[in-house]
CSV table of N, CA and C in Angstrom, one decimal:
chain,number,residue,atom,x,y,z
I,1,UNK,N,-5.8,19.4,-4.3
I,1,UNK,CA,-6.8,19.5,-3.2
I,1,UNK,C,-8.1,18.7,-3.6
I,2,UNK,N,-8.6,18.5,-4.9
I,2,UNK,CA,-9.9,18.4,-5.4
I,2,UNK,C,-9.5,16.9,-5.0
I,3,UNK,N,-8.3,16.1,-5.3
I,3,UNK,CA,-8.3,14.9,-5.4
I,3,UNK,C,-7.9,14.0,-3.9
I,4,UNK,N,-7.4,15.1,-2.8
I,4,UNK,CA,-7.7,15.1,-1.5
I,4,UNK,C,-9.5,14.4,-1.1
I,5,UNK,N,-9.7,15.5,-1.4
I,5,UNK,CA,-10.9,15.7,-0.5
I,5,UNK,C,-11.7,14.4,-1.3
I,6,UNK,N,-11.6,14.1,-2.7
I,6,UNK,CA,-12.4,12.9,-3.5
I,6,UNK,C,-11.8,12.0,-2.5
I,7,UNK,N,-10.6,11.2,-2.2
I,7,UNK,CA,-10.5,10.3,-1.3
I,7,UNK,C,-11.1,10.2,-0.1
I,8,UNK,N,-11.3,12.0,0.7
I,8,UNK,CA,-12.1,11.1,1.6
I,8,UNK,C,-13.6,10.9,1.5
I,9,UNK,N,-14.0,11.6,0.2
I,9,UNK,CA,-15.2,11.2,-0.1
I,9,UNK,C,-15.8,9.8,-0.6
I,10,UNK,N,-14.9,8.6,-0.5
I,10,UNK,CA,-15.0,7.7,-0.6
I,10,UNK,C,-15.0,6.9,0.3
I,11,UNK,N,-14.5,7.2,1.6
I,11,UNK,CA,-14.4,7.1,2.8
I,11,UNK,C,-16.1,7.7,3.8
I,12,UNK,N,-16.9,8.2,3.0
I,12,UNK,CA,-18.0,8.8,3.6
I,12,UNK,C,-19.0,7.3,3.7
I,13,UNK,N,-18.9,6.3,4.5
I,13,UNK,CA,-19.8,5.2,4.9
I,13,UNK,C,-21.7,6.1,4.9
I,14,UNK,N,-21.9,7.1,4.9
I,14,UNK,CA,-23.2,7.6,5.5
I,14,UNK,C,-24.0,7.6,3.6
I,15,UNK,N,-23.0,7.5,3.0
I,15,UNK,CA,-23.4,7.8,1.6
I,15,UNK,C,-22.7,6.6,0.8
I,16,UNK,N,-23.9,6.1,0.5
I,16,UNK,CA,-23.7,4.5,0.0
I,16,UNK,C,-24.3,4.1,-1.3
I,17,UNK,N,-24.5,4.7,-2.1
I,17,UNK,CA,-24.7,4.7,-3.4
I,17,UNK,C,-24.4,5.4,-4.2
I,18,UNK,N,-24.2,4.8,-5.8
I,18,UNK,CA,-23.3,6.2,-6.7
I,18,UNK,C,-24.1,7.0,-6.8
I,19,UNK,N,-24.7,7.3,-7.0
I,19,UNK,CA,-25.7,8.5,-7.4
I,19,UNK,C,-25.4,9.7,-6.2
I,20,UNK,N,-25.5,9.0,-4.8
I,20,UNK,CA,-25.0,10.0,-3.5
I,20,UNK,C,-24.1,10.4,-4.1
I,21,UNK,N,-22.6,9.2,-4.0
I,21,UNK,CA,-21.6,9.6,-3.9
I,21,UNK,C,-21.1,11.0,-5.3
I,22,UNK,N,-21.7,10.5,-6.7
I,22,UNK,CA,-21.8,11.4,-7.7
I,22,UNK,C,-22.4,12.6,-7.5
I,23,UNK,N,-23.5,12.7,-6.1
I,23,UNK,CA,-23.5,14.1,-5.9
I,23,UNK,C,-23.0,14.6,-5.5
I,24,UNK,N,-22.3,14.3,-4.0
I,24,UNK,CA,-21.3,15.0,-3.1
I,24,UNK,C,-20.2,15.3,-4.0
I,25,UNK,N,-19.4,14.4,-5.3
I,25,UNK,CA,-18.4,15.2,-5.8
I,25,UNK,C,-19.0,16.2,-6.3
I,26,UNK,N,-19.9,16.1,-7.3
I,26,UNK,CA,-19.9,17.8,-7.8
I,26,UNK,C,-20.6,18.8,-6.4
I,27,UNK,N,-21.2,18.3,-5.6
I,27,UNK,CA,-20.9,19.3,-4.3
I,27,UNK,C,-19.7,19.4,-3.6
I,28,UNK,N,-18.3,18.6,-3.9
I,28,UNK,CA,-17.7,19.3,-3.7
I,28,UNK,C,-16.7,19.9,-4.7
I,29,UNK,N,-17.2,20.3,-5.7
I,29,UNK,CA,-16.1,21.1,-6.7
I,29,UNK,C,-17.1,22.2,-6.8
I,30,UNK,N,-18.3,22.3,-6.1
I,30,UNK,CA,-19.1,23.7,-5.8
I,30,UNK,C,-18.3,24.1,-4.8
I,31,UNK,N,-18.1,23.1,-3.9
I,31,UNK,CA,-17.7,24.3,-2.6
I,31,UNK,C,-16.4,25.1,-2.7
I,32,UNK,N,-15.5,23.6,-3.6
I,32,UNK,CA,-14.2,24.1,-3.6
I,32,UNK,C,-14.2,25.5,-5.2
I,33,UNK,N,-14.7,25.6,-6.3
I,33,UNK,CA,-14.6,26.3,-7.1
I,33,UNK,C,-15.8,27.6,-7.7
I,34,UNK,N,-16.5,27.7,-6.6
I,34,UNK,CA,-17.8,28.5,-6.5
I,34,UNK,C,-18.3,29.0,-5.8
I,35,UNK,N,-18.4,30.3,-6.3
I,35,UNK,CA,-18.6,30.9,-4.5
I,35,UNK,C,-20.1,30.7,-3.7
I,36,UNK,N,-21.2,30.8,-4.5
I,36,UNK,CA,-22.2,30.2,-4.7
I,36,UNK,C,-22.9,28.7,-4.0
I,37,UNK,N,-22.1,28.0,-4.9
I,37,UNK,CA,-22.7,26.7,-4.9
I,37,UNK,C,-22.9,26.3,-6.1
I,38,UNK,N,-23.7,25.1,-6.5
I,38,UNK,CA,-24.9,24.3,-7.9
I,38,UNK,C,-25.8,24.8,-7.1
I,39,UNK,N,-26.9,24.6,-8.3
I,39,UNK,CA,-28.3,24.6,-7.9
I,39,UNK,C,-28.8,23.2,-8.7
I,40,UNK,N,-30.1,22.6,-8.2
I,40,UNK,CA,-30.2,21.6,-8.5
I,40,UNK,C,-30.0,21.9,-9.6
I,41,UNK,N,-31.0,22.4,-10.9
I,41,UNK,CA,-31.0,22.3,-12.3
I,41,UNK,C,-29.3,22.0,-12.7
I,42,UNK,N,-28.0,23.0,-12.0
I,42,UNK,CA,-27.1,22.3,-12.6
I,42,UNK,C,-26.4,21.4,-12.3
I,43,UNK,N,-26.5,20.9,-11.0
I,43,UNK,CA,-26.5,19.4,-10.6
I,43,UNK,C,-27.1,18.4,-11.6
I,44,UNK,N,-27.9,18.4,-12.2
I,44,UNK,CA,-29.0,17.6,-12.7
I,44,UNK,C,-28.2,17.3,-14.0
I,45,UNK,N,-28.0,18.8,-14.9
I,45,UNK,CA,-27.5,18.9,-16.0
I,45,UNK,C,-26.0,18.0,-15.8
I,46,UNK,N,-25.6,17.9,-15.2
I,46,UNK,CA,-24.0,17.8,-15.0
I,46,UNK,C,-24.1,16.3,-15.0
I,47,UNK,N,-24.6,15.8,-13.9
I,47,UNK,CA,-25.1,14.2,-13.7
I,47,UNK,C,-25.9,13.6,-14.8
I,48,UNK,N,-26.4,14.3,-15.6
I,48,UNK,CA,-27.8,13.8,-16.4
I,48,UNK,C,-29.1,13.4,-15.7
I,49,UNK,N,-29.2,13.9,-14.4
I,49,UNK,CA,-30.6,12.9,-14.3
I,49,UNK,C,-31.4,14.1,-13.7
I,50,UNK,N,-32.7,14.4,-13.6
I,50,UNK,CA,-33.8,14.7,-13.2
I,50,UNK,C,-33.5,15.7,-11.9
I,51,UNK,N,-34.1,16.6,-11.8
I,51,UNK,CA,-34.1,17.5,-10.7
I,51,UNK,C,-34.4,17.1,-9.7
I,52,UNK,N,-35.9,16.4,-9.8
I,52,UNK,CA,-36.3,15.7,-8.5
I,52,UNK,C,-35.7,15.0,-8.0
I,53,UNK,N,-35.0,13.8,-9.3
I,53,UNK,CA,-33.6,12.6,-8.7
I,53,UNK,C,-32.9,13.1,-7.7
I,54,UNK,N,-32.4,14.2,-8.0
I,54,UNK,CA,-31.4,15.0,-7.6
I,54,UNK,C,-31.6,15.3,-5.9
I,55,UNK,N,-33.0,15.9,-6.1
I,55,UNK,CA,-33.5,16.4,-4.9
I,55,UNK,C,-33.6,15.4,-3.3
I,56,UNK,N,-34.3,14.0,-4.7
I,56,UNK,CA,-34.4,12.9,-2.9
I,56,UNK,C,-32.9,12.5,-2.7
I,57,UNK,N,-32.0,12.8,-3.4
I,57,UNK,CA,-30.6,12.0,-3.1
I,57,UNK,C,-30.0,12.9,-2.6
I,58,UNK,N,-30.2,14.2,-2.7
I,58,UNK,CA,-29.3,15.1,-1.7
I,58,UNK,C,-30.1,15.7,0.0
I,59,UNK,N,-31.7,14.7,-0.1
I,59,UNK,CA,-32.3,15.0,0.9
I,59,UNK,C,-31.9,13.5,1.8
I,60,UNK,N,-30.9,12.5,1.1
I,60,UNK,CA,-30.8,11.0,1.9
I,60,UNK,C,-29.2,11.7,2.7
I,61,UNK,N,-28.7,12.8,1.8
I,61,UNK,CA,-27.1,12.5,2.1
I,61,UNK,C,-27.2,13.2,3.9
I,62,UNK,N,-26.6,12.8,4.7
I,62,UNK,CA,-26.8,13.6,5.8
I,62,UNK,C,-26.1,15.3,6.0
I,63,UNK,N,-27.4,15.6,6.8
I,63,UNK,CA,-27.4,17.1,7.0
I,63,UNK,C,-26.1,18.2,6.8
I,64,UNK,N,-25.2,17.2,7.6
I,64,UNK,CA,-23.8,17.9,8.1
I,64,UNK,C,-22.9,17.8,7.0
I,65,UNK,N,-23.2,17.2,6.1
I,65,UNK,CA,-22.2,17.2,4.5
I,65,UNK,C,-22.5,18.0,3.7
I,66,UNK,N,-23.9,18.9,4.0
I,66,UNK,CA,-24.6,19.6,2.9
I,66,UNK,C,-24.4,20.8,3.1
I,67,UNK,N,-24.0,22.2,2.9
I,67,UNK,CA,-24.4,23.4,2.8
I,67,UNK,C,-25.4,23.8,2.1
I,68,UNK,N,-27.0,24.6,2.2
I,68,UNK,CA,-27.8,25.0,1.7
I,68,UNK,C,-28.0,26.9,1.7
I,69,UNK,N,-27.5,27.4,0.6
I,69,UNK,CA,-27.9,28.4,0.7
I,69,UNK,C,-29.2,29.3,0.1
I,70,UNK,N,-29.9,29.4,0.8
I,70,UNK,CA,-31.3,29.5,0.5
I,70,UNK,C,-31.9,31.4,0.5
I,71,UNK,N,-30.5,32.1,0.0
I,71,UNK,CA,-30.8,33.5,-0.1
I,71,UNK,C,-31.1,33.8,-1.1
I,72,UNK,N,-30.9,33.0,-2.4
I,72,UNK,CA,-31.2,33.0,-3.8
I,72,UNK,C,-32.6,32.2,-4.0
I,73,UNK,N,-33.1,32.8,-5.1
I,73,UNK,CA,-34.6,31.4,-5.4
I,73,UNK,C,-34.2,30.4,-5.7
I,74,UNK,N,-33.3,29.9,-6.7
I,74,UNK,CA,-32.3,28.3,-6.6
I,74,UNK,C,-31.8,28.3,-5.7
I,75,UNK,N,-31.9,27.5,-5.1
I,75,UNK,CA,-31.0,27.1,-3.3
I,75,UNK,C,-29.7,26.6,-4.3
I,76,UNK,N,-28.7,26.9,-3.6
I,76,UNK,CA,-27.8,26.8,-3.8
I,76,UNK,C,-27.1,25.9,-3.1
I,77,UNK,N,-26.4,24.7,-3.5
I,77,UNK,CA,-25.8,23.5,-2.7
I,77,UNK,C,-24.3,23.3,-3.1
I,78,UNK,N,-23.8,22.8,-1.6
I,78,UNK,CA,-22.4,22.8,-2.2
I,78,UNK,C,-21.9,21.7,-0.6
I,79,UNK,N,-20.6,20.8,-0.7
I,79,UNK,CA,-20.4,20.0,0.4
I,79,UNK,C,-20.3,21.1,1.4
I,80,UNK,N,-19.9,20.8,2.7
I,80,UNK,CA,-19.5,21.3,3.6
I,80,UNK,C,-17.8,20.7,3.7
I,81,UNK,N,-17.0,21.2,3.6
I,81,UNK,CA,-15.8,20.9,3.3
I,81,UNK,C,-15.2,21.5,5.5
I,82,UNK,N,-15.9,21.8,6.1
I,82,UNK,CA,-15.5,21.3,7.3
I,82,UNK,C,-15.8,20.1,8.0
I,83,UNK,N,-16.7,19.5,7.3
I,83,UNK,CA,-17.4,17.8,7.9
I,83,UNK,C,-16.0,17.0,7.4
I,84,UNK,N,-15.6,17.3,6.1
I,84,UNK,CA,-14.5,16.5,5.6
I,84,UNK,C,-13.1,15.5,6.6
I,85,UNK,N,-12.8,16.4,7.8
I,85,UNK,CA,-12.1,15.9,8.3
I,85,UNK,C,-12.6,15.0,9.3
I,86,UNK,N,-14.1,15.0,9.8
I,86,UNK,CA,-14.6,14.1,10.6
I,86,UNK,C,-14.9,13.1,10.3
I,87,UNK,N,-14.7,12.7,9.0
I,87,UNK,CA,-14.7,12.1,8.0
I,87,UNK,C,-13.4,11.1,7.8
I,88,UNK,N,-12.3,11.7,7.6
I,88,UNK,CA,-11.1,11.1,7.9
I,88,UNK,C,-10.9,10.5,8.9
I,89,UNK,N,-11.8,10.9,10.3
I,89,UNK,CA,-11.3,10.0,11.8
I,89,UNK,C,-12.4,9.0,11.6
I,90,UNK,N,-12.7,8.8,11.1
I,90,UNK,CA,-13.8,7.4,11.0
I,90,UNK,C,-13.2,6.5,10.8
């Protein structure tokens, strides 16, 4: 499934740099293996770079790819794994 969904995340034209694209996968092995989400800090850890980094690059990715869960004080991020298929008809 994980290696599904990575193809069509390669197929996502709206996210055009690695750093994006290095986000959305580990947001999508949040969505697919967490009930949760990442939070930036472990976004950050996982990629190696900066929280902030983290922050403008998941604020470039468009809205409809992101789930934000914002019930916890770490917002919690993870793909939206029902955008996935609108994704494939492109």
């Amino acid at each position: 499934m994980l290696e599904e969904y990575s193809r069509l995340l390669e197929r996502l034209e709206a996210v055009d740099n690695r750093t994006d694209k290095s986000i959305c996968y580990v947001l999508l092995q949040a969505a697919l293996f967490s009930e949760d989400g990442a939070t930036l800090a472990e976004i950050a850890g996982t990629l190696r770079k900066n929280e902030r980094t983290i922050k403008t690059h998941i604020n470039n990715i468009p809205s409809e790819y992101v789930c934000v869960d914002k019930s916890h004080r770490a917002h919690r991020f993870k793909l939206n794994l029902e955008s996935l298929p609108l994704i494939a008809s492109i």
